[in-house]
Structure formats: structure tokens, C-alpha cells
Tab-separated table of N, CA, C and O in Angstrom:
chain	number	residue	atom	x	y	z
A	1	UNK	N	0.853	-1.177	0.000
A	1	UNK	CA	0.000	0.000	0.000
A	1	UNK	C	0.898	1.240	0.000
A	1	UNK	O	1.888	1.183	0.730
A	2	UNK	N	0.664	2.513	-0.821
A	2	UNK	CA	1.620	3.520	-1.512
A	2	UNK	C	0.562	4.670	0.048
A	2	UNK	O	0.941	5.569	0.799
A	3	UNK	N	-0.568	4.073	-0.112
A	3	UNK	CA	-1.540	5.569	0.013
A	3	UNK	C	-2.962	5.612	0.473
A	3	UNK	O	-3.782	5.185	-0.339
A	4	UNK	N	-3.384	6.021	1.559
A	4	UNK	CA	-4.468	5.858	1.607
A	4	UNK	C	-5.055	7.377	2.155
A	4	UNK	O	-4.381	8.179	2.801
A	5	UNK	N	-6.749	7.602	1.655
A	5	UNK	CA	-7.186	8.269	2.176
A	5	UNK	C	-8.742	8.064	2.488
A	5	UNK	O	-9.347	7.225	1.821
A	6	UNK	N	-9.534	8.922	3.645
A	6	UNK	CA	-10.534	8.685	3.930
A	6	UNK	C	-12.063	9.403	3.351
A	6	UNK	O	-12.418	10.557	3.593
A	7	UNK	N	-12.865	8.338	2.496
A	7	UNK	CA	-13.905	9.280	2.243
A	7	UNK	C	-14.362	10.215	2.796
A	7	UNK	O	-14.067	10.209	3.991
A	8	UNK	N	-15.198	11.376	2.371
A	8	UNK	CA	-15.520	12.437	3.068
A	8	UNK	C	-16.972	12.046	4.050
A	8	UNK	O	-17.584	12.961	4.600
A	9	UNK	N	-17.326	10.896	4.157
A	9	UNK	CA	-18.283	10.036	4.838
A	9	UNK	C	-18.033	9.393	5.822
A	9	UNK	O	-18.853	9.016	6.660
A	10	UNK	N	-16.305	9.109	5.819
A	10	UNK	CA	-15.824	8.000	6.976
A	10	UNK	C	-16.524	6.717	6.707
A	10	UNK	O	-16.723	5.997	7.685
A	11	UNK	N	-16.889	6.356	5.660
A	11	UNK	CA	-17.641	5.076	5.664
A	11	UNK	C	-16.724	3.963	4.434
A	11	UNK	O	-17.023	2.827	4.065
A	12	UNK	N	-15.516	4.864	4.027
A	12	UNK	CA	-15.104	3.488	3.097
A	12	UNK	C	-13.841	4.371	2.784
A	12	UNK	O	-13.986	5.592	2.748
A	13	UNK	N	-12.945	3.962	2.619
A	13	UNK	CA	-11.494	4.626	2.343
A	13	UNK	C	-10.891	3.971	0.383
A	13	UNK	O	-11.204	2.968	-0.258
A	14	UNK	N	-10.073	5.009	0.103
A	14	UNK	CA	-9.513	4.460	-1.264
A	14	UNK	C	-7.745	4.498	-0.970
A	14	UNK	O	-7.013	5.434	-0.648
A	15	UNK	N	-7.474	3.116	-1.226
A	15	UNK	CA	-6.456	2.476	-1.379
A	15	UNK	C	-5.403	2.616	-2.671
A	15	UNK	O	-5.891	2.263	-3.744
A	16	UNK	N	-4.016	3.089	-2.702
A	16	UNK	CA	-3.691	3.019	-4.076
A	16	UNK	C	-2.436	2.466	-3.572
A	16	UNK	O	-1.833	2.862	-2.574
A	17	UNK	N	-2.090	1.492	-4.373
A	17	UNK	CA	-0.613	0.503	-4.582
A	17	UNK	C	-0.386	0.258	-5.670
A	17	UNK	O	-1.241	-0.158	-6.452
A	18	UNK	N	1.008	0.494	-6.006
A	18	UNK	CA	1.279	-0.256	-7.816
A	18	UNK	C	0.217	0.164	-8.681
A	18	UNK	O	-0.248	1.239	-8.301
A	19	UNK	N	-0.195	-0.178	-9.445
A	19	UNK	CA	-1.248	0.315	-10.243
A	19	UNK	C	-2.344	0.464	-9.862
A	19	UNK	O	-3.055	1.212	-10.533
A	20	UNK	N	-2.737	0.024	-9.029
A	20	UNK	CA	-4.057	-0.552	-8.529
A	20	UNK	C	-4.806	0.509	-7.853
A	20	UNK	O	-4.060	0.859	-6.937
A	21	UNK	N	-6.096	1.357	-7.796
A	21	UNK	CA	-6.700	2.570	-7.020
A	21	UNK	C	-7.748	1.408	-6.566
A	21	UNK	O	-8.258	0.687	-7.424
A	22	UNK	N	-8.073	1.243	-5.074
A	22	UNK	CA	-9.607	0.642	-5.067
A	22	UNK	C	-10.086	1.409	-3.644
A	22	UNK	O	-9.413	2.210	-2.997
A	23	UNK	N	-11.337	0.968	-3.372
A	23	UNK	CA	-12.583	2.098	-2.510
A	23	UNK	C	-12.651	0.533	-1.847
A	23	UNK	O	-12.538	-0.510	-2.490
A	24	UNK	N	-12.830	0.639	-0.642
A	24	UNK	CA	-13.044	-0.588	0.290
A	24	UNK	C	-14.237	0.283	1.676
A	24	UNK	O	-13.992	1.386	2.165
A	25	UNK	N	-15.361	-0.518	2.004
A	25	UNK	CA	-16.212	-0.266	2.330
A	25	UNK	C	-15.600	-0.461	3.933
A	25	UNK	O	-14.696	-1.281	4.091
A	26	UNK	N	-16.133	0.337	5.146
A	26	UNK	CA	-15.350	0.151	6.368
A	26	UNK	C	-16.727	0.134	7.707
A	26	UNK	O	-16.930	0.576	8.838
A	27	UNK	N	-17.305	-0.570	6.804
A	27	UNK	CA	-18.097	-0.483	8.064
A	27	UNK	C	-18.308	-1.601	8.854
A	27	UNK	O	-18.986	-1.568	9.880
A	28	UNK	N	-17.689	-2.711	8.368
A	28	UNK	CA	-17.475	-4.094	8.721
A	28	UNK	C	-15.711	-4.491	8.404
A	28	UNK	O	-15.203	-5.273	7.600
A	29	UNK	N	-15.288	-3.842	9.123
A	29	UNK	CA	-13.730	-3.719	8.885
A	29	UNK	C	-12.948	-5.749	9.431
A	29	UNK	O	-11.747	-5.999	9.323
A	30	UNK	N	-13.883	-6.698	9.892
A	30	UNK	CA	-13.604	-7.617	9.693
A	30	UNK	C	-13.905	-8.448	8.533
A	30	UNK	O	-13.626	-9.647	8.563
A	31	UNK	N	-14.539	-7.826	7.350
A	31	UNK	CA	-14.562	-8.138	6.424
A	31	UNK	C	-13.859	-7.175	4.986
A	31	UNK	O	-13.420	-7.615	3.924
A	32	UNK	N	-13.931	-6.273	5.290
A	32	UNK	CA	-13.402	-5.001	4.401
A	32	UNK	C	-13.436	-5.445	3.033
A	32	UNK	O	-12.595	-6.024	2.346
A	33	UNK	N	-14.463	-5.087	2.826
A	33	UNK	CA	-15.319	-5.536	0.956
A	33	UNK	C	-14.976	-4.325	0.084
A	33	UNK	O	-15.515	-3.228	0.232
A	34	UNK	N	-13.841	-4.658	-1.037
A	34	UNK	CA	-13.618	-4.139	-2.135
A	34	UNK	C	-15.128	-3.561	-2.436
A	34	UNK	O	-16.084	-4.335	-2.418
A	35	UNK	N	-15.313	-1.988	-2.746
A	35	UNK	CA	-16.582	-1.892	-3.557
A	35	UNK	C	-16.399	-1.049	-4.789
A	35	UNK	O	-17.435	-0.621	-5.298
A	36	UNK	N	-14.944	-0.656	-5.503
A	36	UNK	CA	-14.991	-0.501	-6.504
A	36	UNK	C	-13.144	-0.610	-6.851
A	36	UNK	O	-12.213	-0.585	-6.045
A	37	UNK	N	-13.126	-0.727	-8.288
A	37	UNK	CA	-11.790	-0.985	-8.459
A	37	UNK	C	-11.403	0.688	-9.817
A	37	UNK	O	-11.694	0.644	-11.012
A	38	UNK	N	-11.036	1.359	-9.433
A	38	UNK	CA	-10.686	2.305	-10.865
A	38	UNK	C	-9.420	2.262	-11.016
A	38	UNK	O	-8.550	2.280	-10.144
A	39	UNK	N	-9.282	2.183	-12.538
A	39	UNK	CA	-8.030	1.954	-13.761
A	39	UNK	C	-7.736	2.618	-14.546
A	39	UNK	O	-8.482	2.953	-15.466
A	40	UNK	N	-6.460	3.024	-14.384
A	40	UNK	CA	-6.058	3.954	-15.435
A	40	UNK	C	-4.559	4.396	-15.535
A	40	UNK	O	-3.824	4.667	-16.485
A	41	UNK	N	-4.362	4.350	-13.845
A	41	UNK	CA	-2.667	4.808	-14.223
A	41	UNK	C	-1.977	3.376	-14.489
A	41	UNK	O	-2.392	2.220	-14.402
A	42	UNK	N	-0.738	3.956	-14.852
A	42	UNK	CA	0.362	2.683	-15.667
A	42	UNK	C	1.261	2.606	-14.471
A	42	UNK	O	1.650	1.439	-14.447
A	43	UNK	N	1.673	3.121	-13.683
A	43	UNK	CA	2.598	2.913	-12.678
A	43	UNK	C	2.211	3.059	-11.425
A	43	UNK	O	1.015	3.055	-11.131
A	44	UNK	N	3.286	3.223	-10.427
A	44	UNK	CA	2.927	3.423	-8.832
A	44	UNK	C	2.156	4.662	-8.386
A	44	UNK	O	2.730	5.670	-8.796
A	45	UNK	N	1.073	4.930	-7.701
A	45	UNK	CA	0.392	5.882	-7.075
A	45	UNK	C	0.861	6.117	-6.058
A	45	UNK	O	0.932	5.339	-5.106
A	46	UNK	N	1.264	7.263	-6.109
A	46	UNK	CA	1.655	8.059	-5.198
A	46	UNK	C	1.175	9.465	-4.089
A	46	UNK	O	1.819	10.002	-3.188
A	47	UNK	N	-0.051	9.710	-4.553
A	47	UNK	CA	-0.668	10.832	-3.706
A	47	UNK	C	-2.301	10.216	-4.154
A	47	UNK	O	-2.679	9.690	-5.200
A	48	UNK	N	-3.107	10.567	-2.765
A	48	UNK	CA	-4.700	10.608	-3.044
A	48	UNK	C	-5.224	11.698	-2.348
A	48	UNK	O	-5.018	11.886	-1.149
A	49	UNK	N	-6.008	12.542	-3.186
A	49	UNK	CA	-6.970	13.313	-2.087
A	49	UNK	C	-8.541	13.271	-2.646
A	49	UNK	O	-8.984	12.783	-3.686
A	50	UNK	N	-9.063	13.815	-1.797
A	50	UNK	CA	-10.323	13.595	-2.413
A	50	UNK	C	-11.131	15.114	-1.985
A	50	UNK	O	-10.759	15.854	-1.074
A	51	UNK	N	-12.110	15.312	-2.733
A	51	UNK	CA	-13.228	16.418	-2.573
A	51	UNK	C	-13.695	16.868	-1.190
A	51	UNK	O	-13.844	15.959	-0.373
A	52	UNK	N	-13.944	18.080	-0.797
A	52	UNK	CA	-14.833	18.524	0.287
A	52	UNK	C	-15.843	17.447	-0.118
A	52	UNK	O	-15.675	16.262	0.171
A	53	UNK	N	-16.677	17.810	-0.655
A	53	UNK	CA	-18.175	16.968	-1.479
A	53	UNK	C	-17.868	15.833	-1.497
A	53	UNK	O	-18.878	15.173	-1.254
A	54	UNK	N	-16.627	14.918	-1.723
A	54	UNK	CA	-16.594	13.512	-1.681
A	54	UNK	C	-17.237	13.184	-3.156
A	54	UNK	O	-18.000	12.224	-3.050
A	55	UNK	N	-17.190	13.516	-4.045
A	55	UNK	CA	-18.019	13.097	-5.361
A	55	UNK	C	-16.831	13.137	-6.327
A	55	UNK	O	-17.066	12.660	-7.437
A	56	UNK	N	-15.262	13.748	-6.054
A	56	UNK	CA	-14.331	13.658	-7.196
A	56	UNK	C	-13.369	13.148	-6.034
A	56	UNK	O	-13.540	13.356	-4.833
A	57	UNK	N	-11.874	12.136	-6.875
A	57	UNK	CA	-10.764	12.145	-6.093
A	57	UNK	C	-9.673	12.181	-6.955
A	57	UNK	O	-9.839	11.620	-8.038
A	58	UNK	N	-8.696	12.657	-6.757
A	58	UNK	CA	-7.393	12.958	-7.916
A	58	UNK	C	-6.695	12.284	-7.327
A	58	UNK	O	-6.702	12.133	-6.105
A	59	UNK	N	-5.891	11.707	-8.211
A	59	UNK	CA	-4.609	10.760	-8.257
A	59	UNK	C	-3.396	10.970	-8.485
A	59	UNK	O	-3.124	10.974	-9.686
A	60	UNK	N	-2.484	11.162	-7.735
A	60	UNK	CA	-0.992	11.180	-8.958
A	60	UNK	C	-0.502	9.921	-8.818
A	60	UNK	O	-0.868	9.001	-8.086
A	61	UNK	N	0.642	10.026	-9.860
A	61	UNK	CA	1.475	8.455	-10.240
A	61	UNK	C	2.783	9.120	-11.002
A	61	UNK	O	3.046	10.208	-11.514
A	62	UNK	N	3.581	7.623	-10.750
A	62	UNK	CA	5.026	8.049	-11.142
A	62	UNK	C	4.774	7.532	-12.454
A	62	UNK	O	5.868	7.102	-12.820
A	63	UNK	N	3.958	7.340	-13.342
A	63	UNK	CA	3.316	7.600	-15.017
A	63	UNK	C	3.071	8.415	-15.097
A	63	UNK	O	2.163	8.545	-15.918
A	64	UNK	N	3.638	9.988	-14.287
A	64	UNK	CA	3.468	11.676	-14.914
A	64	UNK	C	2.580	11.801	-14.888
A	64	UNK	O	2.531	12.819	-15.578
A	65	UNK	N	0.643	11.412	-14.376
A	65	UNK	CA	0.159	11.872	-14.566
A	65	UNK	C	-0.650	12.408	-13.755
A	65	UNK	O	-0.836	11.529	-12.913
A	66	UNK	N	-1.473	13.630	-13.369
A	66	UNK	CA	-2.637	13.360	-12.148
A	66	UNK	C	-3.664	13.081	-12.904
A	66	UNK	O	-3.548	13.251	-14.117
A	67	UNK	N	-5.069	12.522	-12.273
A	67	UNK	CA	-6.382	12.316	-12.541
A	67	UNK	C	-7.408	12.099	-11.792
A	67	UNK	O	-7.488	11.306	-10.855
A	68	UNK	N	-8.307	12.898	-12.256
A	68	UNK	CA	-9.615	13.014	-11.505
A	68	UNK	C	-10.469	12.040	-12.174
A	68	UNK	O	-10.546	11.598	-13.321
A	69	UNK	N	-11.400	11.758	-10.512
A	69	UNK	CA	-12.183	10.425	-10.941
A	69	UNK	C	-13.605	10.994	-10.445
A	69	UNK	O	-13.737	11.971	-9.708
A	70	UNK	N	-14.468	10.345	-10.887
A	70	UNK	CA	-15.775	10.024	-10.405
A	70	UNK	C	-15.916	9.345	-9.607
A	70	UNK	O	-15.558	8.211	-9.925
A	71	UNK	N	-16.401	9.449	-8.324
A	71	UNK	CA	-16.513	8.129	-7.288
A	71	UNK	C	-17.674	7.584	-7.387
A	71	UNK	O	-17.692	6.481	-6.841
A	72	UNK	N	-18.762	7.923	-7.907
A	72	UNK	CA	-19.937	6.991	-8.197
A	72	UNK	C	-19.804	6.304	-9.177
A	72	UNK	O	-20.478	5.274	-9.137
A	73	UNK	N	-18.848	6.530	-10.586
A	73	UNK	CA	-19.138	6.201	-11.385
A	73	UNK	C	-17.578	4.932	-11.690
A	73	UNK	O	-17.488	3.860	-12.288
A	74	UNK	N	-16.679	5.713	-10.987
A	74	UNK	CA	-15.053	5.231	-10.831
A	74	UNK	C	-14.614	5.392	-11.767
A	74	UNK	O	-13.468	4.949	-11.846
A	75	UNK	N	-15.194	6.112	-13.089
A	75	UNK	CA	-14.354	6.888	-14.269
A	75	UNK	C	-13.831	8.127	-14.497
A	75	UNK	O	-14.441	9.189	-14.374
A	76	UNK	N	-12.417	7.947	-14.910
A	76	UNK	CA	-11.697	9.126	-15.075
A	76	UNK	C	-12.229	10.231	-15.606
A	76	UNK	O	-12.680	10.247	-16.751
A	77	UNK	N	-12.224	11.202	-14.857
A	77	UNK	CA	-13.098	12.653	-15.463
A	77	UNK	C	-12.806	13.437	-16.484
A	77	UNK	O	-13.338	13.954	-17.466
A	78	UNK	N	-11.203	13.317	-15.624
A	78	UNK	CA	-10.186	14.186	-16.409
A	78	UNK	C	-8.753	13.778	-15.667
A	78	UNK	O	-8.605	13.579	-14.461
A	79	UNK	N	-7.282	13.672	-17.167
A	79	UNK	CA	-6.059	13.473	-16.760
A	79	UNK	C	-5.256	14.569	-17.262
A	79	UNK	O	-5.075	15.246	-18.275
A	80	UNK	N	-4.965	14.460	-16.382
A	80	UNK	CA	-3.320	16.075	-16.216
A	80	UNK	C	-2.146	15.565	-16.542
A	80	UNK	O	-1.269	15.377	-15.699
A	81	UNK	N	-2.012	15.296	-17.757
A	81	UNK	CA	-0.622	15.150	-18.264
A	81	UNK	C	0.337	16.303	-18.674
A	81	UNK	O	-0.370	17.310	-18.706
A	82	UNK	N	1.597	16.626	-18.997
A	82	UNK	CA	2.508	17.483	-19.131
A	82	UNK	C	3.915	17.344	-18.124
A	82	UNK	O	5.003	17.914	-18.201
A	83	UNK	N	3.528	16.599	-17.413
A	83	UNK	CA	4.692	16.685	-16.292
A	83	UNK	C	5.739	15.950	-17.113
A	83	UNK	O	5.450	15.305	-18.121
A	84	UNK	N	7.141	16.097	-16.565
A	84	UNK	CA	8.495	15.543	-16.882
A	84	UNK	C	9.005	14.151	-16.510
A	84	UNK	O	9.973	13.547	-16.970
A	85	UNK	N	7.886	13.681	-15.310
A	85	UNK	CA	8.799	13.150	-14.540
A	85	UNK	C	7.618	12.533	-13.123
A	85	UNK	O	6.554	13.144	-13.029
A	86	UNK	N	7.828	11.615	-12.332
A	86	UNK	CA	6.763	10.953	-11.689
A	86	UNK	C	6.404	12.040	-10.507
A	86	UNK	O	7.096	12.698	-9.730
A	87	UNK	N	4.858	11.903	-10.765
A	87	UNK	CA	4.346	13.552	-9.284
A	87	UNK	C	4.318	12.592	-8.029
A	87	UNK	O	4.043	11.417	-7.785
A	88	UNK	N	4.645	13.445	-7.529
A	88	UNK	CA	5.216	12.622	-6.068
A	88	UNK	C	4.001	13.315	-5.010
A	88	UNK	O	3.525	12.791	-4.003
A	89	UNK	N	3.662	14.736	-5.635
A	89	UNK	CA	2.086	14.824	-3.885
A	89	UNK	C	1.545	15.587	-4.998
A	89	UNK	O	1.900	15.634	-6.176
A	90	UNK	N	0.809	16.050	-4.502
A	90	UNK	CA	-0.442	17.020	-4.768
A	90	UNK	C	-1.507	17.314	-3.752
A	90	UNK	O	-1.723	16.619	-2.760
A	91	UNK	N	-2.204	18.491	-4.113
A	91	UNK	CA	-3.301	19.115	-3.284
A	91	UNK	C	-4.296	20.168	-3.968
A	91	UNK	O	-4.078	20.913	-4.923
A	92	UNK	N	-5.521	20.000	-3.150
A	92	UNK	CA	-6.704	20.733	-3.969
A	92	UNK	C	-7.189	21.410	-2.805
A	92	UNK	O	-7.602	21.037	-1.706
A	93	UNK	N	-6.989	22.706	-3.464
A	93	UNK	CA	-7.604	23.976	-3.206
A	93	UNK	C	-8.733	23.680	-1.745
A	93	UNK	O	-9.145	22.543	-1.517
A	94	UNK	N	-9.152	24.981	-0.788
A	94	UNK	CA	-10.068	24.628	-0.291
A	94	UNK	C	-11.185	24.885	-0.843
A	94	UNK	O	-11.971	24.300	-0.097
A	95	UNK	N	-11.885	25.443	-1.777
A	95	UNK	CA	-13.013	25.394	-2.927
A	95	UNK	C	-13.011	24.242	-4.007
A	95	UNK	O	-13.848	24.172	-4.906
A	96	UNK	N	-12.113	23.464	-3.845
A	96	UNK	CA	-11.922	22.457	-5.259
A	96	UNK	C	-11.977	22.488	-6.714
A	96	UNK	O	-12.169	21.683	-7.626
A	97	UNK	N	-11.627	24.280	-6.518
A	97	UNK	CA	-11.814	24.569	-7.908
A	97	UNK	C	-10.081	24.080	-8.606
A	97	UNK	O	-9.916	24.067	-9.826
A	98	UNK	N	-8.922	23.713	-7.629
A	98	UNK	CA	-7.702	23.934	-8.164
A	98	UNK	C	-6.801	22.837	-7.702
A	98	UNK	O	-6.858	22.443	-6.537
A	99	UNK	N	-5.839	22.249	-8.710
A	99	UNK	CA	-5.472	21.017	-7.898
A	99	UNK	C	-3.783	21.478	-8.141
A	99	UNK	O	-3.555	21.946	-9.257
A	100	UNK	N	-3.102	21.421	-7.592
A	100	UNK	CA	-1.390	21.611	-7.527
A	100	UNK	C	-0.639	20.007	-7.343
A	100	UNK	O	-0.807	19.105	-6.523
A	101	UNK	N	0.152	20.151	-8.400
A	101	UNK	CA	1.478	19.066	-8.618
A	101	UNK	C	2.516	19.247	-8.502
A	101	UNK	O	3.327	18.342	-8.702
């Protein structure tokens, strides 16, 4: 595990390792049930944050890229490519209008 952060609900957290982003449900934490899997980066994830609102979460990865997701839907919204080189953090604005790499 690279990364974790907590929905804006406290009711299920998203996990990112190696390629892998997934949402695990926490309300039965002796069972901790995968409830969605989203795909897209090519390499290691390295930063998660997610929305005041809890309805978007951005990603970075050492595949240069950040990306915003849909959490209802777990599809990429939008990807921020241009970087040189693998983004190591990031952060969004307190309005969520702005995300920094």
C-alpha cells in the first residue's frame, strides 16, 4: 500500500498501490469488501486526495500523470498530463476549484 485516504463520509477509504486505485467499504472492517476498483494509471500511485463533497478524487502516479475520478461512477473525469517526470504529492484547493502538482 503507496496511500491511503478517507472518504468524506468516513464510511469506506480508497487504497492506491502499484497500479491498482480501489474504494473498500469500512463499516465491517472484519470483512473489508472491495466496492470498486478504478483503472487507469500505468505505474505506482503516489498521492490521493479527495473532494470537500466527496463526489471527485485525484490521483498522482510516477506515469506523470494526475487524474480526476468520479466516485460513483469510478471513471476518469479528467487526466493532467505534461509533467516531466513521476508527481510525487499534490493538493486541492479549499473550494476544489484547483489542484497543484
Amino acid at each position: 500500500v503507496n496511500v491511503v485516504v478517507l472518504a468524506s463520509d468516513n464510511e469506506s477509504c480508497f487504497v492506491g498501490t502499484e497500479t491498482f486505485l480501489k474504494q473498500f467499504d469500512l463499516n465491517d472492517l472484519n470483512t473489508l469488501n472491495m466496492m470498486k476498483e478504478f483503472e487507469g494509471h500505468s505505474d505506482y500511485i503516489t498521492a490521493l486526495k479527495i473532494t470537500r463533497d466527496g463526489k471527485k478524487l485525484v490521483s498522482s502516479s510516477d506515469d506523470e500523470t494526475v487524474r480526476v475520478w468520479d466516485v460513483e461512477s469510478g471513471d476518469v473525469v479528467l487526466t493532467l498530463t505534461g509533467h516531466s517526470a513521476p508527481v510525487n504529492c499534490l493538493c486541492i484547493s479549499s473550494d476544489d476549484s484547483r489542484i497543484a502538482s
